Short mmCIF file of C-alpha atoms and ligand atoms in Angstrom, two decimals:
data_model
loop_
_atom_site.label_atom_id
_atom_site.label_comp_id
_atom_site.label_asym_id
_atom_site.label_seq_id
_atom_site.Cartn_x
_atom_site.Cartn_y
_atom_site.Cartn_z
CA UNK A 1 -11.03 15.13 6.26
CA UNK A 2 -14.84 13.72 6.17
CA UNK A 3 -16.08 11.03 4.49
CA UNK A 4 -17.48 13.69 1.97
CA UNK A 5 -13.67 14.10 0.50
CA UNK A 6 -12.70 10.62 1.22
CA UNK A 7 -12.64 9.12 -3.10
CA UNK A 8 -14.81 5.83 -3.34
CA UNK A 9 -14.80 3.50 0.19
CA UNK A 10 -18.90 4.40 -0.21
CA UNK A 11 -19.65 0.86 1.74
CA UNK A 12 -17.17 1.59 4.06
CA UNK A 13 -18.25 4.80 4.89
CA UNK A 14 -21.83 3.84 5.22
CA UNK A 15 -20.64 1.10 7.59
CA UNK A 16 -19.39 3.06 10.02
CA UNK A 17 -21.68 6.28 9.74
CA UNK A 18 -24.52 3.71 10.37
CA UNK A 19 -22.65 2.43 13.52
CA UNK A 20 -22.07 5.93 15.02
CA UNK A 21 -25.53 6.98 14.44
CA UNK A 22 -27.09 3.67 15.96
CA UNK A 23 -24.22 3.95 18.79
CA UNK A 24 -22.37 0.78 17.48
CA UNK A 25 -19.48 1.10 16.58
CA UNK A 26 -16.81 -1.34 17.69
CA UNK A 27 -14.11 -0.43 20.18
CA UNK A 28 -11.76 -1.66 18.42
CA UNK A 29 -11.17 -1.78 14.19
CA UNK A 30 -8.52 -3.17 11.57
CA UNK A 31 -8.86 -1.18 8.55
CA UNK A 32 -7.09 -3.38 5.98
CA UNK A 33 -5.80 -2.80 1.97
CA UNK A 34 -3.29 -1.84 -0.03
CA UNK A 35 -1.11 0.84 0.75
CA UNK A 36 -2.49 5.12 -0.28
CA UNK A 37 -5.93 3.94 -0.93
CA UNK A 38 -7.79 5.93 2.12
CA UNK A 39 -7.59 4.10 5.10
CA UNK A 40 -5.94 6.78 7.14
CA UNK A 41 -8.16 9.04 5.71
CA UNK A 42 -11.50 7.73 6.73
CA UNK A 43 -9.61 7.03 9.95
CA UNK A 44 -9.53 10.38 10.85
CA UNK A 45 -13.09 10.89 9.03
CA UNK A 46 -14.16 8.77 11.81
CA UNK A 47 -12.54 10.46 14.48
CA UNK A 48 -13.97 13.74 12.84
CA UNK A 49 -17.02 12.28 13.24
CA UNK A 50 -17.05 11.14 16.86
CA UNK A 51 -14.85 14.60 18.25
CA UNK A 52 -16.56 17.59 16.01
CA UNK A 53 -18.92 19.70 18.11
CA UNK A 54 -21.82 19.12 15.56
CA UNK A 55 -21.21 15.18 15.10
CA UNK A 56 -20.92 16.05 11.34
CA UNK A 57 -17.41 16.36 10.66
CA UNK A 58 -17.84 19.69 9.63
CA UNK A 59 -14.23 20.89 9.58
CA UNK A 60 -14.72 24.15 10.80
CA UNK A 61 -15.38 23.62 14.84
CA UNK A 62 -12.59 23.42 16.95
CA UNK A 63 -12.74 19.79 17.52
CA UNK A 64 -12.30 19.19 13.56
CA UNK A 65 -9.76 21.96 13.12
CA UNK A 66 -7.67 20.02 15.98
CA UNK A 67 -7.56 16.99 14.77
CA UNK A 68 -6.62 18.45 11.50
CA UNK A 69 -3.51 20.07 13.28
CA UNK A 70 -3.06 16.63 14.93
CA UNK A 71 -3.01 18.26 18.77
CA UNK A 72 -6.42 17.03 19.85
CA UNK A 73 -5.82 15.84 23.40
CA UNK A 74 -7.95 12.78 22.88
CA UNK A 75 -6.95 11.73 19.52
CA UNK A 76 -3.68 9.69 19.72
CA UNK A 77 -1.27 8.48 16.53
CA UNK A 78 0.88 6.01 16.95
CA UNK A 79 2.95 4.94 14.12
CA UNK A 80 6.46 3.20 13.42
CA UNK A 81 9.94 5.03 14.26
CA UNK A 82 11.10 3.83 10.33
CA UNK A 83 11.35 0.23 11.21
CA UNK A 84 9.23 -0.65 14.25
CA UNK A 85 6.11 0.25 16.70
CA UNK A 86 7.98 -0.43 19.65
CA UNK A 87 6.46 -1.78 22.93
CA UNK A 88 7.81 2.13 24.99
CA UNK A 89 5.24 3.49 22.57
CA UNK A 90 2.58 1.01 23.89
CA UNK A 91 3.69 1.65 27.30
CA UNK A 92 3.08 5.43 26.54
CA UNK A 93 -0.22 5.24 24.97
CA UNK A 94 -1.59 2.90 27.76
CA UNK A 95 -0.90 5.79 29.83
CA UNK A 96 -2.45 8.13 28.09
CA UNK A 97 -5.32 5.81 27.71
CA UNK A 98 -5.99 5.10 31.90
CA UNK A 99 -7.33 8.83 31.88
CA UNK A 100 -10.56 9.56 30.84
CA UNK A 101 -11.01 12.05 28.01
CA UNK A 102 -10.94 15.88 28.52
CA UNK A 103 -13.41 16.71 25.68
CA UNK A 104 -14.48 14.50 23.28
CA UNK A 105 -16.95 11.99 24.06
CA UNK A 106 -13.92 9.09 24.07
CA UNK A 107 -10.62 8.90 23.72
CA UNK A 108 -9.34 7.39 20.58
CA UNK A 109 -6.08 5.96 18.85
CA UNK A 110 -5.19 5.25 15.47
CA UNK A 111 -2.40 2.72 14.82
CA UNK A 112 -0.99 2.85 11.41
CA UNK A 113 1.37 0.13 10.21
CA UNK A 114 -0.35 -2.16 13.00
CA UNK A 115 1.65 -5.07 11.39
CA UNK A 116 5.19 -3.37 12.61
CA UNK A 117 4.39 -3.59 15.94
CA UNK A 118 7.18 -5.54 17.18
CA UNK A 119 6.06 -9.16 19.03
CA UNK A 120 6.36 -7.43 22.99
CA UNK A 121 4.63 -4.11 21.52
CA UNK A 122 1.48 -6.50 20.01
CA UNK A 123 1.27 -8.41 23.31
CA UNK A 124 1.17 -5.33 25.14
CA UNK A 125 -1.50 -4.06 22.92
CA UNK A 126 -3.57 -6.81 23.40
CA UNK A 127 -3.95 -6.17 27.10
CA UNK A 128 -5.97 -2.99 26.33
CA UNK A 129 -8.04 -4.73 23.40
CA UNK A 130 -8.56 -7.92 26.15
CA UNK A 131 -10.24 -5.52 28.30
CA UNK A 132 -12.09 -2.79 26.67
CA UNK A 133 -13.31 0.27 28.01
CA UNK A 134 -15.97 2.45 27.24
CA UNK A 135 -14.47 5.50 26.57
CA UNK A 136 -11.63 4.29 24.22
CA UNK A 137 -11.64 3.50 20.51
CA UNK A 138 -8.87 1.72 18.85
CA UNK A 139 -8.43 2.29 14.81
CA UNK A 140 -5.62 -0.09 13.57
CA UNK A 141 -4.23 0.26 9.52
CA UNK A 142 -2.69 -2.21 8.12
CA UNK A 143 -2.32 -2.75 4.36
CA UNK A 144 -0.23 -5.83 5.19
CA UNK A 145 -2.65 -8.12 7.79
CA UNK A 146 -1.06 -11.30 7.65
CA UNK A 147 1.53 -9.90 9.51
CA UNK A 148 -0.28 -8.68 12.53
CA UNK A 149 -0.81 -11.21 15.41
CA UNK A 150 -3.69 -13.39 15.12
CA UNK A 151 -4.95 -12.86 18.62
CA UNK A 152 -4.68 -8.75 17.89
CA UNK A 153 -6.87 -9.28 14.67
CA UNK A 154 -9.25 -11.52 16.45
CA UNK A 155 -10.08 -8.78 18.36
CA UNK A 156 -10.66 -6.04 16.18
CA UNK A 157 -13.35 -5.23 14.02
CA UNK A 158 -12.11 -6.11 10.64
CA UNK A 159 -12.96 -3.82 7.70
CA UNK A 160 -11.33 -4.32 4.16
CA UNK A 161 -10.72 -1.77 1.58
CA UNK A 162 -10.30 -2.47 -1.83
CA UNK A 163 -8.74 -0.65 -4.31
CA UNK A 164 -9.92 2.70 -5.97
CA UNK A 165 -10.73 1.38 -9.32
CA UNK A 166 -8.87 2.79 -12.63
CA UNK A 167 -11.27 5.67 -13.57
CA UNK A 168 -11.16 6.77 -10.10
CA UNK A 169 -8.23 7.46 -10.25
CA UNK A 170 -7.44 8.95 -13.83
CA UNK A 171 -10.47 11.44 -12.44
CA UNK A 172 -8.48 12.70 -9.91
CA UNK A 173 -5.28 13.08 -12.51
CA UNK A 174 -7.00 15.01 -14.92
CA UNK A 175 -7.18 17.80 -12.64
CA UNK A 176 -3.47 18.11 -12.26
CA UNK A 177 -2.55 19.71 -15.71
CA UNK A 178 -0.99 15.73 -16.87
CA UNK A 179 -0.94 15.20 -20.38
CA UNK A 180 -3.92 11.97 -21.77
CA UNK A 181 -1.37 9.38 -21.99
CA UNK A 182 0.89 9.97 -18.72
CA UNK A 183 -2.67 10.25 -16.89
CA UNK A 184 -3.82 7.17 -18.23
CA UNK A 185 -0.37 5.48 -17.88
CA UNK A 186 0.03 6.53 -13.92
CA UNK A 187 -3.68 5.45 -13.10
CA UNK A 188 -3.32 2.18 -14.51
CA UNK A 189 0.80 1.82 -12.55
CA UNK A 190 -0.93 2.83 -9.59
CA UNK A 191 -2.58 0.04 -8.38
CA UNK A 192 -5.77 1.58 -7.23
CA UNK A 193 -3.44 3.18 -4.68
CA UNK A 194 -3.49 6.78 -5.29
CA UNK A 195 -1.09 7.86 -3.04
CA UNK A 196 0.99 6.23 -5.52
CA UNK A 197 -0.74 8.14 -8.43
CA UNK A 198 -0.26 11.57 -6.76
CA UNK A 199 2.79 11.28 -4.35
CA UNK A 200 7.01 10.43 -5.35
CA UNK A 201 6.15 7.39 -6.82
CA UNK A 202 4.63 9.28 -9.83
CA UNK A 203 8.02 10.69 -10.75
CA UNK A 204 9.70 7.14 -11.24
CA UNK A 205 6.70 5.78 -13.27
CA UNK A 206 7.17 8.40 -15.63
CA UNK A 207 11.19 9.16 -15.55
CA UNK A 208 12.49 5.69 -14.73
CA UNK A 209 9.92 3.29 -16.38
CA UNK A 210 10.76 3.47 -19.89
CA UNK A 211 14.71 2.58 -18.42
CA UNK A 212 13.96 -0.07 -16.40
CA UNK A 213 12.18 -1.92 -19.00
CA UNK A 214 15.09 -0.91 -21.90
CA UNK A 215 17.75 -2.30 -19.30
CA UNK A 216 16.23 -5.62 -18.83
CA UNK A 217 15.29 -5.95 -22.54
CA UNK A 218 19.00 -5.23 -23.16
CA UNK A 219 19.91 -8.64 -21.03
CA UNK A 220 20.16 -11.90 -22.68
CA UNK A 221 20.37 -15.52 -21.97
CA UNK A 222 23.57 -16.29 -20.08
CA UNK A 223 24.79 -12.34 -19.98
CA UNK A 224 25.92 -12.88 -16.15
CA UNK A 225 28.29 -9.69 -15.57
CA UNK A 226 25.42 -7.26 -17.06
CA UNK A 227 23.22 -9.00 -15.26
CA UNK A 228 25.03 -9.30 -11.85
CA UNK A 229 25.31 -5.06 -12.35
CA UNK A 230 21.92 -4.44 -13.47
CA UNK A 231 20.89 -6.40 -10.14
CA UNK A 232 23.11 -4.36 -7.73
CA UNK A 233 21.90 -1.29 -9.16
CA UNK A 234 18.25 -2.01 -9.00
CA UNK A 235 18.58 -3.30 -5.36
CA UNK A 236 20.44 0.10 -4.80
CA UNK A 237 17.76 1.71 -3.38
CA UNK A 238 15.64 0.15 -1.12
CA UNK A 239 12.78 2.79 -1.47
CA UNK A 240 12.24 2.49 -5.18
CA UNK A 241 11.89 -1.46 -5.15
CA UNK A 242 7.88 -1.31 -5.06
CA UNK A 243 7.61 1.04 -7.61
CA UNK A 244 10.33 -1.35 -9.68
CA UNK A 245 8.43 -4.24 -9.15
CA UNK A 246 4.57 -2.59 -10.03
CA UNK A 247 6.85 -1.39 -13.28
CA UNK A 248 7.69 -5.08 -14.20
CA UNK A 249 4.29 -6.55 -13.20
CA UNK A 250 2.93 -4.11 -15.96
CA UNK A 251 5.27 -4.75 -18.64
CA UNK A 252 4.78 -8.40 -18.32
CA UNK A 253 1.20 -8.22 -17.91
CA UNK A 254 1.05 -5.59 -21.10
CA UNK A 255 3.58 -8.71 -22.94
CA UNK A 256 0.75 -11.48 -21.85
CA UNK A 257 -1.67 -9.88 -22.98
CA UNK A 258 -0.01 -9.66 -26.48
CA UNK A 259 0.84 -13.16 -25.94
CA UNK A 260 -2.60 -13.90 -25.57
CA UNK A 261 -3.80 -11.50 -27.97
CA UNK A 262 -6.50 -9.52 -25.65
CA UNK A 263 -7.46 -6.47 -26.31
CA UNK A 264 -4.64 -3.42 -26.82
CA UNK A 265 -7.41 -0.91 -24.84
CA UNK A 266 -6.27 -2.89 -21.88
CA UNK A 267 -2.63 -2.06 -22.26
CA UNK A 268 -1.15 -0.33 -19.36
CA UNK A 269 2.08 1.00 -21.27
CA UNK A 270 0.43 2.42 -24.25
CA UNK A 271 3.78 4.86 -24.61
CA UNK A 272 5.96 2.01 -25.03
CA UNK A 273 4.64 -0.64 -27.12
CA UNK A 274 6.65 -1.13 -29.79
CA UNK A 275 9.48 -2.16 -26.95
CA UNK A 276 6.37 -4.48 -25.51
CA UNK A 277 6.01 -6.24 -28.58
CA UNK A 278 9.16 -6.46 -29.44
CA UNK A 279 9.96 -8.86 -25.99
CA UNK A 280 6.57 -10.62 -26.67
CA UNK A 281 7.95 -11.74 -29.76
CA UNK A 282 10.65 -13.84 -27.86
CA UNK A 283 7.61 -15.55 -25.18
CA UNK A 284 4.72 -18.04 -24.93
CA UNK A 285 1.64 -17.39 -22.23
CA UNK A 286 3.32 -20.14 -20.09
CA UNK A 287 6.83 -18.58 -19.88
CA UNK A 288 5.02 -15.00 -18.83
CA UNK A 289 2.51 -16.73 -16.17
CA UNK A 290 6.15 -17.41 -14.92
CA UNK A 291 8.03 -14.42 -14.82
CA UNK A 292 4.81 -12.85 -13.59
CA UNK A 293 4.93 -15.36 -11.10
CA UNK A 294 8.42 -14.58 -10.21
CA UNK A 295 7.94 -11.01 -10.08
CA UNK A 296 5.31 -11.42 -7.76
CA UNK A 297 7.67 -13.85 -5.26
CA UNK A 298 10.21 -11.34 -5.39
CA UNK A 299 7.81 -8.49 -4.08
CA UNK A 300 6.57 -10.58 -1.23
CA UNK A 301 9.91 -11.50 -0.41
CA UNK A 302 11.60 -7.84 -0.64
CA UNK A 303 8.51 -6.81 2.03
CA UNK A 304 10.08 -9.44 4.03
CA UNK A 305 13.43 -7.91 4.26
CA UNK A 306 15.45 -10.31 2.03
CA UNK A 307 18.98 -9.91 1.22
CA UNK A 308 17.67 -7.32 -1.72
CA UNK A 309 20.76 -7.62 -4.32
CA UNK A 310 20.09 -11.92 -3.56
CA UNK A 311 16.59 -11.05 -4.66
CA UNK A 312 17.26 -9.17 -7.81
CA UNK A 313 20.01 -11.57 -9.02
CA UNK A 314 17.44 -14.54 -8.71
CA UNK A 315 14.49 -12.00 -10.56
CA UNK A 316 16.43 -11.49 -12.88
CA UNK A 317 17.75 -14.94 -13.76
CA UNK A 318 14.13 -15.45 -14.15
CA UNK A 319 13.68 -12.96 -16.27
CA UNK A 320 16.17 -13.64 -18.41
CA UNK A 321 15.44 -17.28 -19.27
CA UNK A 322 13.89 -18.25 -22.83
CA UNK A 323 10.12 -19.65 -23.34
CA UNK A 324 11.46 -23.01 -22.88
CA UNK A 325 13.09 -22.34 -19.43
CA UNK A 326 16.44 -22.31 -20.92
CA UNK A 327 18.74 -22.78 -17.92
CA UNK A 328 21.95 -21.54 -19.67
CA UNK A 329 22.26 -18.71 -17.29
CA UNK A 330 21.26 -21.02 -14.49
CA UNK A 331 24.34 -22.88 -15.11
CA UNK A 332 26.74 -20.59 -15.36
CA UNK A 333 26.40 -19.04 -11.79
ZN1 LIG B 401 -16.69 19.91 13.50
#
């Protein structure tokens, strides 16, 4: 990977090819943005960079082709075991860290998911980013910052990424044999995030879209027992609730901007809008702005580790209420 094949990031990039070249660069960074955007990526660009034999990247030496293969002796991953970075995987890295590199120039670690380390693994850390050495380089990812320690992000190098943009993205999709409208329908799901775009995600924007919106639509005021089912299903499975949510986000931001009567280019469900206007029908801008609202609570709770069927029974009861805020299904509960 070099920042040649890295897709957009160009500030980024010439950030930190500027600080290699002019010997800066910071012993310690916090690559931050949404999730599948690139900062892994230019991670190891960066590591490319500092380890290939011709300080190009060139992907061909055996420094490059190493870290490719991930068994570079001075490059070190760290990442979570499914639910935590735990402090024995500090303890390990410190370790490995006290010995001075065997070929490249330093020794350096990339910590993705930097806000799972758990509260004794980030204290830990921050004895090796208190006192920094020389010859080690810290690259910490985190697409969720707020959640790493303050005194860990005070001292890193912080460097944002924003997402790709739209056309980025439906670039990259047209060279995968996907039909106009899918293409255009999966860049616009995916966020800017085009790991989304490209990777399992893809399959439930296109399969399970057009379902999730039909079994919502199907709900009404007050329907508790449908609703109470619909909600343990979608809370089901906890892998898929991310891709749920970025499904209702677009729906209701396709329905406000009906409401509102933008322009239909900006659609992002252009295969289902007769369904779309159909539900617009029943709101008012101020009852979307709230279920928009609500959708977006329910995503920053369910990264929290709510109770997730709790979570989709109160979505949903949100969902379901009329333009007025008709609490008739409220009440029943
Ligand atoms: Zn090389």
């Amino acid at each position: 990977m070099t920042f040649a094949n890295i897709i957009g990031h160009e500030q980024q990039k010439k950030l930190l090819r500027q600080a290699w070249n002019n010997q800066r660069m910071a012993h310690a960074y916090l690559f931050t943005g949404a999730e599948g955007i690139g900062k892994r990526l230019m991670a190891i660009a960066v590591v490319r960079l500092i380890f290939c034999e011709k300080q190009t990247g060139c992907g061909t030496c055996s420094g490059c082709r190493r870290i490719d293969h991930n068994n570079h002796p001075d490059l070190h991953i760290v990442e979570t075991d499914g639910t935590a970075i735990k402090i024995d995987a500090i303890r390990q890295l410190q370790k490995e860290l006290a010995h001075p590199p065997l070929e490249a120039p330093r020794r350096v670690c990339i910590i993705d998911d930097a806000d799972r380390l758990n509260p004794a693994a980030g204290n830990a850390l921050l004895k090796t980013l208190e006192e920094p050495r020389a010859e080690v380089m810290l690259i910490l990812i985190s697409a969720h910052p707020d959640m790493v320690l303050e005194t860990i992000r005070s001292r890193c190098q912080q460097l944002p990424f924003a997402r790709l943009e739209q056309s980025m993205i439906a670039k990259v999709l047209s060279q995968q044999q996907i039909d106009d409208t899918q293409c255009q329908v999966l860049a616009a799901l995916s966020e800017g995030s085009l790991k989304k775009a490209l990777g399992s995600d893809r399959d439930f924007y296109i399969e399970q879209r057009k379902e999730v919106f039909k079994s919502l639509s199907a709900l009404s005021v007050g329907s508790i027992v449908p609703m109470l089912e619909l909600a343990e299903k979608w809370a089901a499975d906890k892998e898929q609730l991310d891709d749920l949510t970025s499904v209702l986000l677009s729906c209701y931001r396709d329905i406000f901007l009906i409401v509102s009567q933008g322009s239909s280019s900006l659609l992002t469900n252009i295969d289902m809008q007769e369904r779309i206007r159909q539900h617009a029908a029943k709101e008012t801008p101020l009852s979307i702005q709230h279920k928009l609202e609500a959708i977006l609570d329910c995503r920053y709770h369910l990264q929290r580790n709510v109770n997730r069927q709790l979570a989709m029974e109160r979505l949903l009861i949100q969902l379901t209420q009329g333009p007025c805020g008709d609490q008739a299904s409220r009440s029943q509960l």
